[in-house]
């Protein structure tokens, strides 16, 4: 077994800060694939009209990388690499959470009117999802 295969994928999960251009007209933030996020952006989707008691996520991706933003309001994301769990609160549209492959994620505690935008490295593919935690845990044994 190599040192690499022993290292935890959680090490790559991190907050990414985007540039902001502010003037009296307001703030402008931009994002370039391969520059501000570590992949070419092949899909964008967003969650809105989310009930405050909603729980979303509850899966991992085999290959997909994503950066998740709260464009408005706030919510919590709990990430889990099969060994360790970490919790992040997103509430700033300039700051996204990068989540690499093989990370279980759960999202909850949505504020009223929260809008979640996600930049993704691949088109939608249901075959890329692992939606059963026991199966995920089995595949992340180091
Ligand atoms: C993730 C979190 C943050 C599509 O048809 N195309 C899409 O691009 C997406 C994202 C979803 N769908 C369909 C699949 C399901 O029938 O929309 C339905 C709801 O998807 P899901 O239950 O996976 O939604 P969330 O909010 O639990 O998870 C989503 C993403 O699927 C997931 O990749 O990381 O947001």
PDB file of C-alpha atoms and ligand atoms in Angstrom:
ATOM      1  CA  UNK A   1       0.000   0.000   0.000  1.00  0.00           C
ATOM      2  CA  UNK A   2       1.425   3.411  -0.958  1.00  0.00           C
ATOM      3  CA  UNK A   3       1.589   6.455   1.296  1.00  0.00           C
ATOM      4  CA  UNK A   4      -0.829   8.112  -1.128  1.00  0.00           C
ATOM      5  CA  UNK A   5      -3.495   5.478  -0.696  1.00  0.00           C
ATOM      6  CA  UNK A   6      -3.196   5.883   3.063  1.00  0.00           C
ATOM      7  CA  UNK A   7      -3.765   9.649   2.958  1.00  0.00           C
ATOM      8  CA  UNK A   8      -7.270  10.923   3.576  1.00  0.00           C
ATOM      9  CA  UNK A   9      -9.234  12.641   0.751  1.00  0.00           C
ATOM     10  CA  UNK A  10     -10.573  14.993   3.451  1.00  0.00           C
ATOM     11  CA  UNK A  11      -7.247  16.811   3.157  1.00  0.00           C
ATOM     12  CA  UNK A  12      -8.398  18.327  -0.149  1.00  0.00           C
ATOM     13  CA  UNK A  13     -11.733  19.678   1.131  1.00  0.00           C
ATOM     14  CA  UNK A  14     -11.245  23.393   1.600  1.00  0.00           C
ATOM     15  CA  UNK A  15     -12.829  26.819   1.434  1.00  0.00           C
ATOM     16  CA  UNK A  16     -12.042  28.763  -1.738  1.00  0.00           C
ATOM     17  CA  UNK A  17     -12.203  32.562  -1.735  1.00  0.00           C
ATOM     18  CA  UNK A  18     -13.210  34.323  -4.965  1.00  0.00           C
ATOM     19  CA  UNK A  19     -12.203  37.796  -6.103  1.00  0.00           C
ATOM     20  CA  UNK A  20     -14.540  40.697  -5.348  1.00  0.00           C
ATOM     21  CA  UNK A  21     -14.737  43.975  -7.217  1.00  0.00           C
ATOM     22  CA  UNK A  22     -16.569  46.522  -5.099  1.00  0.00           C
ATOM     23  CA  UNK A  23     -17.653  50.011  -6.055  1.00  0.00           C
ATOM     24  CA  UNK A  24     -20.549  52.244  -5.076  1.00  0.00           C
ATOM     25  CA  UNK A  25     -22.834  50.260  -7.401  1.00  0.00           C
ATOM     26  CA  UNK A  26     -22.304  47.061  -5.395  1.00  0.00           C
ATOM     27  CA  UNK A  27     -20.071  44.008  -5.340  1.00  0.00           C
ATOM     28  CA  UNK A  28     -19.111  41.775  -8.277  1.00  0.00           C
ATOM     29  CA  UNK A  29     -17.581  38.313  -7.863  1.00  0.00           C
ATOM     30  CA  UNK A  30     -16.363  36.118 -10.700  1.00  0.00           C
ATOM     31  CA  UNK A  31     -15.092  32.587 -11.097  1.00  0.00           C
ATOM     32  CA  UNK A  32     -12.985  31.041 -13.849  1.00  0.00           C
ATOM     33  CA  UNK A  33     -12.736  27.282 -14.278  1.00  0.00           C
ATOM     34  CA  UNK A  34      -9.191  25.983 -13.955  1.00  0.00           C
ATOM     35  CA  UNK A  35      -8.154  29.204 -12.235  1.00  0.00           C
ATOM     36  CA  UNK A  36     -10.254  29.988  -9.163  1.00  0.00           C
ATOM     37  CA  UNK A  37     -11.598  26.438  -8.997  1.00  0.00           C
ATOM     38  CA  UNK A  38      -9.300  23.459  -9.679  1.00  0.00           C
ATOM     39  CA  UNK A  39     -11.277  22.013 -12.616  1.00  0.00           C
ATOM     40  CA  UNK A  40     -12.998  23.091 -15.825  1.00  0.00           C
ATOM     41  CA  UNK A  41     -16.654  23.865 -15.059  1.00  0.00           C
ATOM     42  CA  UNK A  42     -18.948  21.571 -17.036  1.00  0.00           C
ATOM     43  CA  UNK A  43     -22.203  22.129 -15.128  1.00  0.00           C
ATOM     44  CA  UNK A  44     -23.820  24.703 -12.869  1.00  0.00           C
ATOM     45  CA  UNK A  45     -26.934  24.014 -10.813  1.00  0.00           C
ATOM     46  CA  UNK A  46     -28.649  25.731  -7.946  1.00  0.00           C
ATOM     47  CA  UNK A  47     -31.005  24.946  -5.120  1.00  0.00           C
ATOM     48  CA  UNK A  48     -33.662  27.455  -4.089  1.00  0.00           C
ATOM     49  CA  UNK A  49     -37.111  27.448  -2.480  1.00  0.00           C
ATOM     50  CA  UNK A  50     -35.525  25.069   0.024  1.00  0.00           C
ATOM     51  CA  UNK A  51     -37.690  24.527   3.147  1.00  0.00           C
ATOM     52  CA  UNK A  52     -35.720  25.461   6.275  1.00  0.00           C
ATOM     53  CA  UNK A  53     -36.059  21.927   7.680  1.00  0.00           C
ATOM     54  CA  UNK A  54     -34.902  20.288   4.448  1.00  0.00           C
ATOM     55  CA  UNK A  55     -31.989  17.851   4.391  1.00  0.00           C
ATOM     56  CA  UNK A  56     -30.208  17.471   1.059  1.00  0.00           C
ATOM     57  CA  UNK A  57     -27.163  15.559  -0.109  1.00  0.00           C
ATOM     58  CA  UNK A  58     -26.695  12.255   1.658  1.00  0.00           C
ATOM     59  CA  UNK A  59     -24.378  10.820  -0.958  1.00  0.00           C
ATOM     60  CA  UNK A  60     -20.833  10.820  -2.318  1.00  0.00           C
ATOM     61  CA  UNK A  61     -19.501  10.963  -5.873  1.00  0.00           C
ATOM     62  CA  UNK A  62     -17.097   8.479  -7.413  1.00  0.00           C
ATOM     63  CA  UNK A  63     -15.370  11.061  -9.658  1.00  0.00           C
ATOM     64  CA  UNK A  64     -17.200  14.389  -9.503  1.00  0.00           C
ATOM     65  CA  UNK A  65     -15.542  17.474  -8.013  1.00  0.00           C
ATOM     66  CA  UNK A  66     -17.663  20.423  -6.969  1.00  0.00           C
ATOM     67  CA  UNK A  67     -17.500  23.854  -5.369  1.00  0.00           C
ATOM     68  CA  UNK A  68     -20.587  24.816  -3.379  1.00  0.00           C
ATOM     69  CA  UNK A  69     -21.623  28.406  -2.606  1.00  0.00           C
ATOM     70  CA  UNK A  70     -24.345  30.091  -0.586  1.00  0.00           C
ATOM     71  CA  UNK A  71     -25.260  32.878  -3.010  1.00  0.00           C
ATOM     72  CA  UNK A  72     -27.843  34.067  -0.523  1.00  0.00           C
ATOM     73  CA  UNK A  73     -28.634  33.073   3.064  1.00  0.00           C
ATOM     74  CA  UNK A  74     -26.789  30.241   4.740  1.00  0.00           C
ATOM     75  CA  UNK A  75     -26.684  26.480   5.310  1.00  0.00           C
ATOM     76  CA  UNK A  76     -24.496  23.814   6.840  1.00  0.00           C
ATOM     77  CA  UNK A  77     -22.533  21.157   4.972  1.00  0.00           C
ATOM     78  CA  UNK A  78     -21.155  18.144   6.796  1.00  0.00           C
ATOM     79  CA  UNK A  79     -18.451  16.256   4.910  1.00  0.00           C
ATOM     80  CA  UNK A  80     -17.184  12.793   5.707  1.00  0.00           C
ATOM     81  CA  UNK A  81     -14.360  10.792   4.118  1.00  0.00           C
ATOM     82  CA  UNK A  82     -15.230   7.549   5.894  1.00  0.00           C
ATOM     83  CA  UNK A  83     -12.791   8.306   8.698  1.00  0.00           C
ATOM     84  CA  UNK A  84     -13.421  11.866   9.747  1.00  0.00           C
ATOM     85  CA  UNK A  85     -16.388  14.267   9.683  1.00  0.00           C
ATOM     86  CA  UNK A  86     -16.108  18.040   9.324  1.00  0.00           C
ATOM     87  CA  UNK A  87     -18.736  20.740   9.374  1.00  0.00           C
ATOM     88  CA  UNK A  88     -18.789  23.983   7.370  1.00  0.00           C
ATOM     89  CA  UNK A  89     -21.257  26.852   7.413  1.00  0.00           C
ATOM     90  CA  UNK A  90     -21.598  28.652   4.081  1.00  0.00           C
ATOM     91  CA  UNK A  91     -22.967  32.178   4.300  1.00  0.00           C
ATOM     92  CA  UNK A  92     -20.747  34.341   2.081  1.00  0.00           C
ATOM     93  CA  UNK A  93     -21.199  34.379  -1.732  1.00  0.00           C
ATOM     94  CA  UNK A  94     -17.458  35.003  -2.139  1.00  0.00           C
ATOM     95  CA  UNK A  95     -16.492  31.757  -0.403  1.00  0.00           C
ATOM     96  CA  UNK A  96     -17.151  28.278  -1.747  1.00  0.00           C
ATOM     97  CA  UNK A  97     -16.458  24.818  -0.386  1.00  0.00           C
ATOM     98  CA  UNK A  98     -14.395  22.591  -2.667  1.00  0.00           C
ATOM     99  CA  UNK A  99     -15.364  18.928  -2.338  1.00  0.00           C
ATOM    100  CA  UNK A 100     -13.293  16.348  -4.152  1.00  0.00           C
ATOM    101  CA  UNK A 101     -14.319  12.834  -5.145  1.00  0.00           C
ATOM    102  CA  UNK A 102     -15.291  10.189  -2.566  1.00  0.00           C
ATOM    103  CA  UNK A 103     -16.522  12.598   0.081  1.00  0.00           C
ATOM    104  CA  UNK A 104     -19.941  12.003   1.655  1.00  0.00           C
ATOM    105  CA  UNK A 105     -21.881  15.272   2.061  1.00  0.00           C
ATOM    106  CA  UNK A 106     -25.027  16.263   3.940  1.00  0.00           C
ATOM    107  CA  UNK A 107     -26.651  19.699   3.816  1.00  0.00           C
ATOM    108  CA  UNK A 108     -29.138  21.128   6.286  1.00  0.00           C
ATOM    109  CA  UNK A 109     -30.009  24.170   8.443  1.00  0.00           C
ATOM    110  CA  UNK A 110     -31.017  26.211   5.400  1.00  0.00           C
ATOM    111  CA  UNK A 111     -31.983  29.758   6.210  1.00  0.00           C
ATOM    112  CA  UNK A 112     -35.196  31.169   4.779  1.00  0.00           C
ATOM    113  CA  UNK A 113     -34.606  32.050   1.112  1.00  0.00           C
ATOM    114  CA  UNK A 114     -31.155  30.437   0.935  1.00  0.00           C
ATOM    115  CA  UNK A 115     -29.770  29.913  -2.564  1.00  0.00           C
ATOM    116  CA  UNK A 116     -27.067  27.279  -3.066  1.00  0.00           C
ATOM    117  CA  UNK A 117     -25.078  27.343  -6.309  1.00  0.00           C
ATOM    118  CA  UNK A 118     -22.836  24.453  -7.305  1.00  0.00           C
ATOM    119  CA  UNK A 119     -20.050  24.403  -9.908  1.00  0.00           C
ATOM    120  CA  UNK A 120     -19.375  20.856 -11.068  1.00  0.00           C
ATOM    121  CA  UNK A 121     -16.581  19.197 -13.032  1.00  0.00           C
ATOM    122  CA  UNK A 122     -18.864  16.821 -14.978  1.00  0.00           C
ATOM    123  CA  UNK A 123     -22.378  16.668 -16.431  1.00  0.00           C
ATOM    124  CA  UNK A 124     -25.037  14.951 -14.333  1.00  0.00           C
ATOM    125  CA  UNK A 125     -24.567  11.184 -14.155  1.00  0.00           C
ATOM    126  CA  UNK A 126     -26.567   9.130 -11.664  1.00  0.00           C
ATOM    127  CA  UNK A 127     -24.012   6.294 -12.005  1.00  0.00           C
ATOM    128  CA  UNK A 128     -21.439   8.572 -10.341  1.00  0.00           C
ATOM    129  CA  UNK A 129     -23.476   8.727  -7.102  1.00  0.00           C
ATOM    130  CA  UNK A 130     -23.008   6.515  -4.051  1.00  0.00           C
ATOM    131  CA  UNK A 131     -26.262   6.998  -2.149  1.00  0.00           C
ATOM    132  CA  UNK A 132     -25.826   4.259   0.457  1.00  0.00           C
ATOM    133  CA  UNK A 133     -23.575   5.163   3.392  1.00  0.00           C
ATOM    134  CA  UNK A 134     -22.617   1.558   4.197  1.00  0.00           C
ATOM    135  CA  UNK A 135     -21.440   1.061   0.624  1.00  0.00           C
ATOM    136  CA  UNK A 136     -19.513   4.372   0.759  1.00  0.00           C
ATOM    137  CA  UNK A 137     -17.852   3.379   4.051  1.00  0.00           C
ATOM    138  CA  UNK A 138     -16.875   0.024   2.565  1.00  0.00           C
ATOM    139  CA  UNK A 139     -15.206   1.749  -0.396  1.00  0.00           C
ATOM    140  CA  UNK A 140     -13.280   4.210   1.756  1.00  0.00           C
ATOM    141  CA  UNK A 141     -11.511   1.702   3.979  1.00  0.00           C
ATOM    142  CA  UNK A 142      -7.841   2.642   3.841  1.00  0.00           C
TER     143      UNK A 142
HETATM  144  C1  LIG B   1     -24.609  17.424  -4.507  1.00  0.00           C
HETATM  145  C2  LIG B   1     -25.500  18.338  -3.739  1.00  0.00           C
HETATM  146  C3  LIG B   1     -24.771  19.523  -3.191  1.00  0.00           C
HETATM  147  C4  LIG B   1     -30.520  16.290 -12.321  1.00  0.00           C
HETATM  148  O1  LIG B   1     -31.330  15.806 -13.141  1.00  0.00           O
HETATM  149  N1  LIG B   1     -29.455  17.011 -12.752  1.00  0.00           N
HETATM  150  C5  LIG B   1     -28.554  17.582 -11.908  1.00  0.00           C
HETATM  151  O2  LIG B   1     -27.583  18.233 -12.354  1.00  0.00           O
HETATM  152  C6  LIG B   1     -28.723  17.374 -10.493  1.00  0.00           C
HETATM  153  C7  LIG B   1     -27.741  17.975  -9.503  1.00  0.00           C
HETATM  154  C8  LIG B   1     -29.794  16.648 -10.067  1.00  0.00           C
HETATM  155  N2  LIG B   1     -30.687  16.121 -10.980  1.00  0.00           N
HETATM  156  C9  LIG B   1     -31.835  15.363 -10.487  1.00  0.00           C
HETATM  157  C10 LIG B   1     -31.492  14.057  -9.788  1.00  0.00           C
HETATM  158  C11 LIG B   1     -32.626  13.891  -8.802  1.00  0.00           C
HETATM  159  O3  LIG B   1     -33.706  13.260  -9.438  1.00  0.00           O
HETATM  160  O4  LIG B   1     -32.508  16.158  -9.500  1.00  0.00           O
HETATM  161  C12 LIG B   1     -33.042  15.337  -8.482  1.00  0.00           C
HETATM  162  C13 LIG B   1     -32.579  15.795  -7.107  1.00  0.00           C
HETATM  163  O5  LIG B   1     -31.166  15.517  -6.970  1.00  0.00           O
HETATM  164  P1  LIG B   1     -30.500  15.133  -5.571  1.00  0.00           P
HETATM  165  O6  LIG B   1     -31.474  14.399  -4.729  1.00  0.00           O
HETATM  166  O7  LIG B   1     -29.198  14.470  -5.861  1.00  0.00           O
HETATM  167  O8  LIG B   1     -30.273  16.602  -4.951  1.00  0.00           O
HETATM  168  P2  LIG B   1     -29.387  16.995  -3.687  1.00  0.00           P
HETATM  169  O9  LIG B   1     -29.652  18.435  -3.424  1.00  0.00           O
HETATM  170  O10 LIG B   1     -29.563  16.038  -2.577  1.00  0.00           O
HETATM  171  O11 LIG B   1     -27.863  16.849  -4.206  1.00  0.00           O
HETATM  172  C14 LIG B   1     -27.375  17.773  -5.148  1.00  0.00           C
HETATM  173  C15 LIG B   1     -26.465  17.072  -6.161  1.00  0.00           C
HETATM  174  O12 LIG B   1     -27.190  15.980  -6.754  1.00  0.00           O
HETATM  175  C16 LIG B   1     -25.212  16.538  -5.529  1.00  0.00           C
HETATM  176  O13 LIG B   1     -24.281  16.210  -6.533  1.00  0.00           O
HETATM  177  O14 LIG B   1     -23.440  17.295  -4.194  1.00  0.00           O
HETATM  178  O15 LIG B   1     -26.646  18.798  -4.481  1.00  0.00           O
END
